[in-house]
Coordinates of C-alpha atoms in Angstrom, one line a residue:
Chain D
X1 CA 14.7 18.3 -0.8
X2 CA 12.8 15.7 1.4
X3 CA 12.0 13.2 -1.8
X4 CA 10.1 10.3 -1.5
X5 CA 12.5 7.4 -1.9
X6 CA 11.6 4.8 -4.8
X7 CA 14.2 3.0 -6.1
X8 CA 16.9 3.5 -3.3
X9 CA 13.9 2.8 -1.2
X10 CA 16.2 0.0 0.0
X11 CA 19.5 0.9 0.2
X12 CA 21.6 0.6 2.8
X13 CA 19.8 -1.5 4.8
X14 CA 21.1 -4.4 5.9
X15 CA 21.1 -7.9 3.9
X16 CA 18.8 -6.0 1.9
X17 CA 20.7 -7.7 -1.5
X18 CA 19.6 -11.3 -0.3
X19 CA 16.0 -12.6 -0.7
X20 CA 15.9 -13.0 3.3
X21 CA 16.1 -9.1 3.9
X22 CA 14.3 -8.6 1.1
X23 CA 11.0 -10.5 2.0
X24 CA 11.3 -9.1 5.4
X25 CA 10.5 -5.2 3.9
X26 CA 7.5 -7.3 2.0
X27 CA 9.2 -8.4 -0.8
X28 CA 7.8 -10.3 -3.4
X29 CA 4.4 -9.2 -2.0
X30 CA 3.9 -6.8 -5.1
X31 CA 4.4 -9.7 -7.9
X32 CA 2.0 -11.9 -6.0
X33 CA -0.7 -8.8 -6.1
X34 CA -0.1 -8.7 -10.1
X35 CA -0.3 -12.1 -10.7
X36 CA -3.9 -11.2 -9.7
X37 CA -5.2 -9.2 -11.9
X38 CA -5.4 -9.8 -15.3
X39 CA -2.2 -8.6 -17.6
X40 CA -4.7 -6.3 -19.3
X41 CA -4.3 -4.5 -16.1
X42 CA -0.7 -4.9 -15.5
X43 CA -0.4 -3.3 -18.4
X44 CA -2.6 -0.6 -17.8
X45 CA -1.8 0.6 -14.5
X46 CA 1.8 0.4 -15.5
X47 CA 0.5 3.4 -18.0
X48 CA -1.8 5.5 -15.1
X49 CA 1.8 6.0 -13.5
X50 CA 3.7 7.8 -16.0
X51 CA 6.4 5.7 -15.3
X52 CA 8.9 6.1 -18.8
X53 CA 11.9 4.8 -19.8
X54 CA 15.5 5.4 -17.5
X55 CA 17.8 4.3 -20.5
X56 CA 17.8 8.1 -21.8
X57 CA 15.1 7.8 -24.3
X58 CA 12.5 8.3 -21.6
X59 CA 10.2 6.1 -23.3
X60 CA 6.5 5.5 -22.2
X61 CA 7.0 1.7 -20.6
X62 CA 3.2 1.0 -20.5
X63 CA 3.0 2.2 -24.7
X64 CA 5.9 0.4 -25.3
X65 CA 4.7 -2.8 -23.4
X66 CA 1.1 -2.2 -25.7
X67 CA 2.8 -2.7 -29.3
X68 CA 3.7 -6.6 -28.9
X69 CA 1.1 -8.0 -30.8
X70 CA -1.2 -10.4 -29.1
X71 CA -1.7 -12.7 -31.6
X72 CA 1.3 -13.5 -32.2
X73 CA 1.9 -17.4 -32.2
X74 CA 5.9 -17.1 -31.3
X75 CA 7.3 -17.1 -27.6
X76 CA 8.3 -13.4 -26.0
X77 CA 11.1 -11.7 -24.9
X78 CA 12.2 -10.0 -22.0
X79 CA 15.6 -8.4 -22.3
X80 CA 16.7 -6.2 -19.3
X81 CA 18.9 -3.1 -20.7
X82 CA 21.6 -3.1 -17.9
X83 CA 24.3 -2.1 -19.9
X84 CA 24.8 0.6 -18.3
X85 CA 27.7 2.6 -20.2
X86 CA 27.1 5.7 -20.9
X87 CA 29.4 8.4 -19.8
X88 CA 28.3 10.3 -16.6
X89 CA 25.8 7.6 -16.5
X90 CA 26.3 5.5 -12.6
X91 CA 23.2 4.3 -11.7
X92 CA 21.8 0.8 -12.4
X93 CA 24.7 -0.7 -11.3
X94 CA 23.9 0.6 -7.8
X95 CA 20.6 -1.0 -7.9
X96 CA 22.6 -4.2 -9.2
X97 CA 24.6 -4.1 -5.9
X98 CA 22.4 -3.0 -3.2
X99 CA 18.6 -4.2 -4.5
X100 CA 18.8 -6.9 -6.6
X101 CA 15.2 -8.4 -5.7
X102 CA 12.9 -5.1 -6.8
X103 CA 15.1 -5.8 -10.1
X104 CA 13.3 -9.5 -10.4
X105 CA 10.2 -8.7 -8.3
X106 CA 9.7 -5.6 -11.7
X107 CA 11.1 -8.3 -14.1
X108 CA 8.6 -10.9 -13.0
X109 CA 5.6 -8.4 -13.1
X110 CA 6.8 -7.2 -16.2
X111 CA 6.7 -10.9 -17.7
X112 CA 3.2 -11.8 -16.7
X113 CA 2.1 -8.6 -18.4
X114 CA 3.9 -9.3 -21.3
X115 CA 3.3 -13.1 -21.8
X116 CA 7.2 -13.8 -21.6
X117 CA 8.2 -16.7 -19.9
X118 CA 12.6 -15.9 -20.5
X119 CA 14.1 -13.2 -19.4
X120 CA 17.5 -12.3 -20.0
X121 CA 19.0 -9.7 -18.4
X122 CA 22.1 -8.5 -20.5
X123 CA 24.5 -6.7 -17.9
X124 CA 28.3 -4.6 -18.5
X125 CA 31.0 -7.3 -18.7
X126 CA 32.6 -4.9 -16.5
X127 CA 29.9 -5.4 -13.8
X128 CA 32.1 -7.9 -11.7
X129 CA 30.6 -7.6 -8.9
X130 CA 27.5 -6.0 -9.5
X131 CA 27.0 -9.0 -11.9
X132 CA 27.4 -11.5 -9.0
X133 CA 25.3 -10.4 -6.5
X134 CA 22.2 -10.7 -9.4
X135 CA 23.0 -14.1 -9.9
X136 CA 23.5 -14.4 -6.0
X137 CA 19.7 -13.3 -6.2
X138 CA 18.4 -15.1 -9.1
X139 CA 20.3 -18.2 -7.9
X140 CA 17.4 -17.1 -4.6
X141 CA 14.8 -16.4 -6.4
X142 CA 14.3 -20.1 -7.9
X143 CA 14.9 -21.9 -4.8
X144 CA 12.6 -20.2 -3.5
X145 CA 10.3 -20.9 -6.3
X146 CA 9.2 -17.8 -7.2
X147 CA 11.1 -18.4 -10.5
X148 CA 11.0 -21.4 -12.7
X149 CA 7.8 -23.7 -13.8
X150 CA 5.2 -22.0 -11.7
X151 CA 6.3 -17.9 -11.5
X152 CA 5.2 -17.7 -7.6
X153 CA 2.8 -20.1 -7.2
X154 CA 1.1 -19.3 -10.4
X155 CA 0.1 -22.6 -12.1
X156 CA 0.3 -23.3 -16.3
X157 CA 3.1 -20.0 -16.1
X158 CA 6.5 -20.5 -15.9
X159 CA 9.9 -18.0 -15.9
X160 CA 12.8 -18.3 -16.6
X161 CA 15.5 -16.0 -15.9
X162 CA 18.8 -15.9 -17.0
X163 CA 21.7 -13.3 -16.5
X164 CA 24.2 -12.6 -20.0
X165 CA 27.1 -10.4 -18.8
X166 CA 28.9 -8.6 -22.2
X167 CA 32.1 -7.9 -22.7
X168 CA 33.2 -4.2 -23.3
X169 CA 31.2 -2.2 -26.3
X170 CA 29.4 0.5 -25.5
X171 CA 27.0 0.5 -28.6
X172 CA 25.7 -2.8 -26.9
X173 CA 23.8 -0.3 -25.0
X174 CA 21.6 0.8 -28.5
X175 CA 18.4 -2.4 -27.8
X176 CA 19.0 -3.8 -31.1
X177 CA 22.4 -4.2 -30.9
X178 CA 21.7 -5.7 -27.7
X179 CA 19.6 -8.8 -28.7
X180 CA 21.8 -9.3 -31.3
X181 CA 24.7 -9.8 -29.0
X182 CA 22.3 -11.7 -26.9
X183 CA 22.0 -13.7 -30.5
X184 CA 25.6 -14.3 -30.0
X185 CA 26.6 -12.4 -32.4
X186 CA 29.2 -8.1 -32.9
X187 CA 26.4 -5.3 -31.4
X188 CA 25.6 -4.4 -34.8
X189 CA 21.9 -2.0 -34.2
X190 CA 19.3 -3.1 -36.5
X191 CA 17.5 -1.1 -38.9
X192 CA 13.7 0.2 -37.7
X193 CA 10.9 -0.7 -37.7
X194 CA 10.0 -3.2 -37.5
X195 CA 11.2 -2.1 -33.7
X196 CA 11.8 -5.3 -31.5
X197 CA 7.8 -5.5 -29.7
X198 CA 6.5 -7.5 -32.9
X199 CA 10.3 -8.8 -34.2
X200 CA 13.3 -8.7 -31.7
X201 CA 15.2 -11.3 -30.0
X202 CA 15.6 -15.1 -32.5
X203 CA 13.4 -13.2 -34.4
X204 CA 10.0 -13.2 -32.3
X205 CA 8.5 -10.2 -29.9
X206 CA 10.6 -8.8 -27.6
X207 CA 10.5 -5.7 -24.9
X208 CA 14.0 -3.8 -23.9
X209 CA 13.3 -1.8 -20.3
X210 CA 16.2 -0.5 -18.5
X211 CA 16.8 -1.6 -15.0
X212 CA 15.7 1.7 -13.1
X213 CA 13.0 1.1 -15.6
X214 CA 11.8 -2.4 -14.3
X215 CA 12.7 -2.3 -10.7
X216 CA 10.5 0.8 -9.8
X217 CA 7.4 -1.8 -11.0
X218 CA 6.9 -3.2 -7.6
X219 CA 6.7 0.4 -5.8
X220 CA 4.2 1.1 -8.4
X221 CA 2.2 -1.3 -7.1
X222 CA 2.7 -1.4 -3.5
X223 CA 1.8 2.6 -3.1
X224 CA -0.3 2.3 -7.1
X225 CA -0.1 4.4 -10.2
X226 CA -1.8 7.5 -8.9
X227 CA 0.7 8.1 -6.1
X228 CA 4.1 7.3 -8.7
X229 CA 1.7 10.3 -11.2
X230 CA 2.1 12.5 -8.8
X231 CA 5.4 12.1 -7.0
X232 CA 6.4 12.7 -10.7
X233 CA 6.0 16.0 -13.0
X234 CA 4.0 16.9 -15.8
X235 CA 3.9 13.2 -17.7
X236 CA 7.1 12.1 -15.6
X237 CA 6.1 9.5 -13.0
X238 CA 7.7 8.8 -10.6
X239 CA 11.1 9.8 -9.4
X240 CA 14.9 9.5 -10.6
X241 CA 18.2 8.3 -10.4
X242 CA 20.7 10.8 -11.2
X243 CA 24.9 11.1 -11.3
X244 CA 26.5 13.7 -10.4
X245 CA 30.2 14.0 -11.2
X246 CA 32.9 16.2 -12.4
X247 CA 33.3 20.0 -9.8
X248 CA 31.3 19.6 -7.2
X249 CA 31.6 18.9 -3.5
X250 CA 29.7 16.0 -2.8
X251 CA 29.8 14.1 -6.3
X252 CA 27.5 10.7 -6.2
X253 CA 24.6 8.8 -7.5
X254 CA 21.6 11.1 -6.0
X255 CA 17.5 9.8 -6.4
X256 CA 15.7 13.2 -6.8
X257 CA 12.4 14.7 -7.9
X258 CA 11.4 15.0 -11.2
X259 CA 10.6 19.1 -10.6
X260 CA 14.7 19.5 -9.1
X261 CA 16.1 21.3 -10.9
X262 CA 19.9 20.8 -12.4
X263 CA 21.1 23.9 -10.3
X264 CA 19.5 23.0 -7.0
X265 CA 21.2 19.1 -7.4
X266 CA 24.6 20.3 -7.9
X267 CA 24.2 23.9 -4.7
X268 CA 22.0 21.9 -2.2
X269 CA 23.0 20.9 1.0
X270 CA 21.6 17.1 0.2
X271 CA 23.5 16.5 -3.2
X272 CA 26.4 18.6 -4.8
X273 CA 27.1 21.3 -2.1
X274 CA 28.8 23.5 -4.5
X275 CA 31.5 23.9 -6.5
X276 CA 35.0 23.7 -4.8
X277 CA 37.4 26.1 -4.2
X278 CA 35.4 28.9 -5.3
X279 CA 35.2 27.8 -8.7
X280 CA 31.9 28.7 -10.8
X281 CA 29.7 26.9 -13.3
X282 CA 31.2 27.1 -16.8
X283 CA 28.9 24.0 -18.5
X284 CA 27.1 21.3 -17.7
X285 CA 26.3 18.3 -20.0
X286 CA 23.1 17.4 -18.0
X287 CA 21.7 13.2 -19.4
X288 CA 25.3 12.1 -19.7
X289 CA 27.5 12.8 -22.1
X290 CA 26.1 11.8 -25.2
X291 CA 23.4 15.4 -24.5
X292 CA 24.3 18.8 -25.7
X293 CA 26.0 20.7 -22.9
X294 CA 24.4 23.6 -21.4
X295 CA 25.6 26.9 -20.2
X296 CA 25.8 28.4 -17.0
X297 CA 22.6 30.6 -17.6
X298 CA 20.6 27.4 -18.6
X299 CA 20.9 25.1 -15.8
X300 CA 17.6 26.3 -13.9
X301 CA 15.9 23.7 -15.1
X302 CA 14.1 20.7 -14.3
X303 CA 15.4 17.2 -14.8
X304 CA 11.7 15.9 -15.9
X305 CA 11.8 14.0 -19.2
X306 CA 9.9 17.2 -21.2
X307 CA 11.6 19.9 -20.0
X308 CA 15.3 20.1 -21.6
X309 CA 12.9 20.1 -24.9
X310 CA 13.1 23.8 -25.2
X311 CA 16.7 23.9 -24.5
X312 CA 17.2 21.0 -27.3
X313 CA 18.7 18.9 -25.1
X314 CA 17.9 16.3 -23.3
X315 CA 17.4 14.5 -19.9
X316 CA 18.8 10.8 -20.9
X317 CA 19.9 9.2 -18.5
X318 CA 20.6 11.0 -15.4
X319 CA 24.6 11.1 -15.7
X320 CA 24.8 15.3 -14.4
X321 CA 28.2 16.3 -15.4
X322 CA 29.4 19.9 -14.1
X323 CA 32.8 21.7 -15.8
X324 CA 34.2 24.6 -13.5
X325 CA 35.5 27.7 -14.7
X326 CA 38.9 26.5 -15.2
X327 CA 37.7 24.2 -17.5
X328 CA 38.8 24.0 -21.5
X329 CA 35.9 23.3 -23.4
X330 CA 37.9 22.2 -26.3
X331 CA 39.6 20.0 -23.9
X332 CA 36.2 19.0 -22.6
X333 CA 34.8 17.3 -26.1
X334 CA 38.1 16.3 -27.4
X335 CA 38.0 13.5 -24.6
X336 CA 33.5 13.1 -25.4
X337 CA 34.8 12.9 -28.8
X338 CA 37.6 10.0 -28.0
X339 CA 34.8 8.0 -26.7
X340 CA 32.1 8.0 -29.4
X341 CA 35.2 7.7 -31.7
X342 CA 36.3 4.3 -30.2
X343 CA 32.7 3.1 -29.9
X344 CA 31.5 3.6 -32.9
X345 CA 30.2 0.2 -33.9
X346 CA 31.7 0.7 -37.9
X347 CA 28.7 -0.3 -39.1
X348 CA 27.3 3.6 -41.0
X349 CA 30.1 5.0 -42.8
X350 CA 28.9 8.7 -41.4
X351 CA 29.7 8.2 -37.8
X352 CA 32.7 5.3 -38.2
X353 CA 34.9 8.1 -40.4
X354 CA 33.4 11.2 -38.7
X355 CA 33.9 10.3 -35.1
X356 CA 37.2 9.7 -35.6
X357 CA 38.0 12.7 -37.9
X358 CA 36.3 14.9 -35.2
X359 CA 38.4 13.9 -32.5
X360 CA 41.6 15.0 -34.7
X361 CA 40.0 18.0 -35.2
X362 CA 39.6 19.0 -31.9
X363 CA 43.3 17.1 -30.7
X364 CA 44.5 19.5 -33.2
X365 CA 42.5 22.9 -32.0
X366 CA 43.2 22.0 -29.2
X367 CA 47.4 21.0 -29.2
X368 CA 47.5 24.7 -30.9
X369 CA 47.8 23.7 -34.3
X370 CA 44.5 24.2 -35.6
X371 CA 43.4 26.8 -38.5
X372 CA 40.3 28.4 -39.1
X373 CA 38.8 26.0 -41.5
X374 CA 39.1 23.1 -39.5
X375 CA 36.3 24.5 -37.4
X376 CA 34.3 24.6 -40.0
X377 CA 35.4 20.8 -41.2
X378 CA 34.2 20.3 -37.9
X379 CA 31.3 21.5 -37.5
X380 CA 30.4 19.9 -41.2
X381 CA 30.8 16.9 -40.5
X382 CA 29.4 16.7 -37.1
X383 CA 26.4 17.5 -39.1
X384 CA 26.3 14.6 -41.7
X385 CA 27.0 12.7 -39.0
X386 CA 23.7 14.1 -37.3
X387 CA 22.6 17.8 -38.4
X388 CA 21.7 19.8 -34.5
X389 CA 19.5 21.1 -33.3
X390 CA 17.1 19.5 -33.3
X391 CA 17.8 16.3 -31.8
X392 CA 16.4 13.5 -34.2
X393 CA 17.8 14.0 -37.8
X394 CA 20.7 12.1 -37.6
X395 CA 21.7 10.1 -40.7
X396 CA 22.9 7.2 -38.9
X397 CA 21.0 3.4 -37.9
X398 CA 21.3 3.7 -34.3
X399 CA 21.7 6.9 -32.5
X400 CA 25.4 6.3 -31.5
X401 CA 26.1 8.9 -34.4
X402 CA 23.8 11.3 -33.0
X403 CA 25.5 10.9 -29.5
X404 CA 28.9 11.8 -31.2
X405 CA 28.0 14.6 -32.9
X406 CA 25.1 16.6 -30.7
X407 CA 28.4 17.2 -28.0
X408 CA 30.6 19.0 -31.0
X409 CA 27.7 21.1 -32.3
X410 CA 26.1 22.2 -28.9
X411 CA 29.9 23.4 -27.4
X412 CA 31.6 25.0 -30.7
X413 CA 27.9 26.8 -30.8
X414 CA 27.9 27.8 -27.5
X415 CA 31.9 28.8 -26.8
X416 CA 32.6 29.7 -30.2
X417 CA 35.3 31.7 -29.1
X418 CA 36.9 29.8 -26.8
X419 CA 37.6 27.4 -29.9
X420 CA 39.0 30.7 -31.8
X421 CA 40.8 31.3 -28.9
X422 CA 42.8 28.2 -29.6
X423 CA 43.0 28.8 -33.2
X424 CA 44.2 32.4 -32.7
X425 CA 46.9 32.3 -30.0
X426 CA 48.4 28.3 -31.0
X427 CA 48.2 27.1 -28.0
X428 CA 45.2 26.1 -25.3
X429 CA 44.7 29.3 -23.0
X430 CA 43.8 27.0 -20.1
X431 CA 47.8 25.3 -20.8
X432 CA 48.7 21.5 -21.2
X433 CA 49.0 20.6 -17.4
X434 CA 47.2 17.3 -16.8
X435 CA 43.7 17.8 -15.4
X436 CA 42.3 17.0 -11.9
X437 CA 42.6 19.8 -9.5
X438 CA 40.4 17.9 -7.3
X439 CA 43.1 14.8 -7.4
X440 CA 46.7 14.6 -6.1
X441 CA 48.3 12.5 -8.9
X442 CA 49.8 15.6 -11.1
Chain P
X1 CA 43.1 -29.5 -30.3
X2 CA 43.5 -32.3 -27.2
X3 CA 46.4 -30.0 -25.4
X4 CA 44.1 -26.7 -25.2
X5 CA 42.2 -27.8 -22.4
X6 CA 43.9 -29.8 -19.1
X7 CA 41.9 -32.9 -18.4
X8 CA 40.1 -30.5 -14.9
X9 CA 39.5 -27.6 -17.5
X10 CA 38.3 -29.7 -20.6
X11 CA 35.3 -31.3 -17.2
X12 CA 34.7 -27.5 -16.4
X13 CA 34.9 -26.6 -19.9
X14 CA 32.1 -29.4 -20.9
X15 CA 30.2 -28.4 -17.4
X16 CA 29.9 -25.0 -18.2
X17 CA 29.3 -25.4 -21.8
X18 CA 26.2 -27.7 -21.4
X19 CA 24.3 -25.4 -18.3
X20 CA 24.9 -22.1 -21.0
X21 CA 23.5 -24.0 -23.8
X22 CA 20.6 -24.8 -21.5
X23 CA 19.6 -21.5 -21.6
X24 CA 18.8 -21.4 -25.4
X25 CA 16.6 -22.3 -27.8
X26 CA 18.2 -25.6 -29.0
X27 CA 18.2 -24.1 -32.4
X28 CA 20.4 -21.0 -31.4
X29 CA 23.0 -22.4 -29.5
X30 CA 25.3 -20.0 -31.2
X31 CA 23.4 -17.1 -28.8
X32 CA 25.7 -18.7 -26.0
X33 CA 28.4 -17.2 -27.6
X34 CA 29.7 -14.4 -25.1
X35 CA 28.8 -16.5 -22.2
X36 CA 31.4 -19.6 -23.4
X37 CA 33.5 -17.2 -24.7
X38 CA 34.1 -15.4 -21.5
X39 CA 34.2 -18.9 -19.8
X40 CA 37.2 -19.7 -22.2
X41 CA 38.6 -16.6 -21.2
X42 CA 38.1 -17.9 -17.2
X43 CA 40.8 -20.9 -18.0
X44 CA 42.8 -20.1 -19.9
X45 CA 43.5 -16.5 -19.2
X46 CA 43.2 -15.5 -22.8
X47 CA 41.1 -17.1 -26.4
X48 CA 43.3 -18.6 -28.3
X49 CA 42.9 -19.5 -31.7
X50 CA 42.2 -23.5 -31.2
X51 CA 39.8 -22.3 -28.9
X52 CA 38.0 -20.6 -31.4
X53 CA 37.3 -23.6 -33.8
X54 CA 35.5 -25.7 -30.7
X55 CA 33.1 -23.1 -30.0
X56 CA 32.5 -23.2 -33.2
X57 CA 31.9 -26.6 -33.3
X58 CA 30.5 -27.2 -30.4
X59 CA 27.5 -23.8 -31.1
X60 CA 27.8 -25.2 -35.0
X61 CA 28.7 -22.4 -36.6
X62 CA 31.8 -20.8 -38.0
X63 CA 35.8 -19.6 -36.2
X64 CA 35.3 -16.8 -38.5
X65 CA 32.1 -15.9 -36.9
X66 CA 34.1 -16.8 -33.1
X67 CA 36.8 -14.5 -34.0
X68 CA 34.3 -11.7 -35.5
X69 CA 33.1 -11.7 -31.4
X70 CA 36.1 -12.3 -30.1
X71 CA 37.6 -9.0 -31.3
X72 CA 34.1 -7.2 -31.4
X73 CA 34.6 -6.6 -28.0
X74 CA 37.5 -5.3 -25.9
X75 CA 36.6 -7.5 -22.5
X76 CA 38.1 -10.8 -24.8
X77 CA 41.7 -11.3 -25.0
X78 CA 43.1 -12.9 -28.0
X79 CA 46.8 -12.3 -27.2
X80 CA 47.9 -13.6 -24.0
X81 CA 47.6 -10.3 -21.9
X82 CA 50.1 -10.2 -18.6
X83 CA 49.6 -11.1 -15.2
X84 CA 47.5 -7.7 -13.7
X85 CA 45.2 -6.4 -16.6
X86 CA 45.1 -2.9 -15.1
X87 CA 42.3 -0.4 -17.2
X88 CA 42.0 2.6 -15.7
X89 CA 38.7 5.3 -17.0
X90 CA 40.2 8.4 -18.5
X91 CA 36.9 9.5 -19.3
X92 CA 35.8 13.2 -18.8
X93 CA 34.2 12.7 -15.1
X94 CA 37.4 10.8 -14.1
X95 CA 40.0 13.2 -16.1
X96 CA 38.0 16.2 -14.6
X97 CA 39.0 14.0 -11.2
X98 CA 42.5 13.3 -11.8
X99 CA 42.6 10.4 -14.2
X100 CA 45.1 12.1 -16.2
X101 CA 47.3 12.3 -13.6
X102 CA 46.5 8.9 -11.6
X103 CA 48.0 7.2 -15.1
X104 CA 51.1 9.4 -15.5
X105 CA 51.3 8.0 -12.0
X106 CA 51.1 4.3 -12.1
X107 CA 53.2 4.8 -16.0
X108 CA 56.2 5.8 -13.7
X109 CA 55.2 3.5 -11.2
X110 CA 54.6 0.7 -12.8
X111 CA 57.9 1.8 -16.1
X112 CA 55.3 0.6 -18.9
X113 CA 53.6 2.8 -21.1
X114 CA 49.4 2.5 -21.4
X115 CA 48.3 0.2 -24.4
X116 CA 52.0 -2.0 -24.0
X117 CA 50.9 -5.8 -23.3
X118 CA 53.9 -7.1 -20.9
X119 CA 54.3 -10.2 -18.7
X120 CA 53.3 -8.3 -15.5
X121 CA 51.3 -5.9 -16.0
X122 CA 48.9 -4.3 -19.1
X123 CA 48.2 -1.2 -18.5
X124 CA 45.4 0.4 -20.5
X125 CA 43.0 3.4 -21.0
X126 CA 39.5 2.2 -21.0
X127 CA 36.5 3.6 -22.0
X128 CA 33.6 4.9 -18.9
X129 CA 33.5 1.8 -16.2
X130 CA 30.0 3.9 -14.1
X131 CA 32.5 5.5 -11.2
X132 CA 31.5 8.6 -12.1
X133 CA 30.2 9.9 -9.4
X134 CA 32.6 7.7 -7.3
X135 CA 35.9 8.6 -9.7
X136 CA 38.2 8.6 -10.2
X137 CA 38.6 4.3 -10.9
X138 CA 40.2 1.4 -12.4
X139 CA 39.6 -2.5 -12.4
X140 CA 42.6 -4.8 -12.0
X141 CA 41.6 -8.5 -13.5
X142 CA 38.4 -6.9 -13.7
X143 CA 38.3 -6.2 -9.6
X144 CA 36.7 -2.6 -8.7
X145 CA 38.6 0.0 -7.3
X146 CA 36.8 3.4 -6.9
X147 CA 37.6 6.9 -4.8
X148 CA 40.9 6.1 -5.5
X149 CA 43.4 9.0 -4.2
X150 CA 47.2 8.1 -4.1
X151 CA 47.7 6.4 -1.1
X152 CA 44.8 4.3 -1.4
X153 CA 46.4 3.3 -5.0
X154 CA 49.4 3.3 -3.2
X155 CA 48.4 0.8 -1.2
X156 CA 46.5 -1.6 -4.6
X157 CA 49.6 -1.7 -5.9
X158 CA 51.8 -3.6 -3.2
X159 CA 49.6 -6.3 -4.0
X160 CA 50.2 -6.8 -7.2
X161 CA 53.0 -8.9 -6.6

């Protein structure tokens, strides 16, 4: 599993989160190089690299940039989505902590390509330490004359970069809710179209990109778009940062090749090293808790973005959660459902009413009070929010509706007998003791 | 309004406010809402109603707009919290690695129930804190602690005096 390191290339090197350390490794040379190209040539290079959005949707980055209208006289903005909050996902915070200047150099490249003179980095409110590292890096870049009136000394091209910290709302990771929050409002997603590339922050054209996406730009310009495309698989360029959690010997955040399978990630000596205590894989949530669950038979799938389509699931934000054969499917799903019930923003009726309803029904079933009709009701509520499969048929303004409805439908479909067992036996077959065979608090 | 801030707090608020407003277009003062509320909370420990009026005035919006934001985001305290706000992640990845047991242990040790705001402790369940590969985790007054086990937690609790 020898994988060329891209976004983690600098992690663990001493002083790497300072400007001096970053520059010693050749940092900011790629921004300089990009500034010698025309903005159109930069966009073309990014398109050629097959870089795709690492926030969850996997949308081609260069294509997204090209949606910004050229003839619009309004200012253009870049917003960086550092509001990492999808359960199972812990990757962007490590970029901020270990290598903030890679993100900042990428921001310089992206803003030059887009003609944007202001960038806001919207970081999760809970990221106290990562935000402190980032603030320090931004200040260093200003002091060094990288940001400010002349981007990297480029005459006539100013760039200001500001960090804005959120305040604890999962919904603000949705790009239009993020823009509302940046405008000082509660995070209620906007109807699309118009898309942010046309009408975004303050009504102006805005591109919203994930941290990992933008931090990939300096290596792309260092080694070339073709190198990056070739490093990937199919139409997904580069590598992927994934977070492995749950029932594995060695959980953590790993940079893997696009052609690495979920199975390899769990069992390979360099990554998960298999399950502890002789347990077997029961199920895997492959791309953050909103991704439809996979059974043990379905995990021989590449982490590349398009590979999940035949399975009606998604690579999402790279959060791989492993459930072992001693873990109750109903209880796992109830926990996931509670999250979406808690985080529904309240704007659309199917989601606002449906997510808590599903959580209540799952609790009832898990606690042994379930009736046969509850399973039907549960599936009915889920379908009214977003029927599955396929992905993408949601009835709500944003994808949070789908995010809560997809796990319910996939869990019930794939582990139906377990739900029925709970109802028939009036109890959880796995018992009601607290979870966590891997913790020592019980 | 006059007794909301001490003279020192007032000076820090004014300086912070003018810096924050410079980050936004002049006709978009309201955009500074989240950072300004964070500033108030850093000074007072919470966001009292009179502060919402002050923020509304400074950002040229209404107190209702401010309250709407202050109550939408869970990190803003619209009630004065205990000295130590302890946010325990009990989402799936943490629960699979013992978070429920950890929460029960904290309830026993601190003599409080999750969700109850006391003078010393405000112990809460919270949603995923991006420590899934380093679970279980919690935050004390926004300071992050991960890869927790009983020994580490006991050591941490000793510092909460």
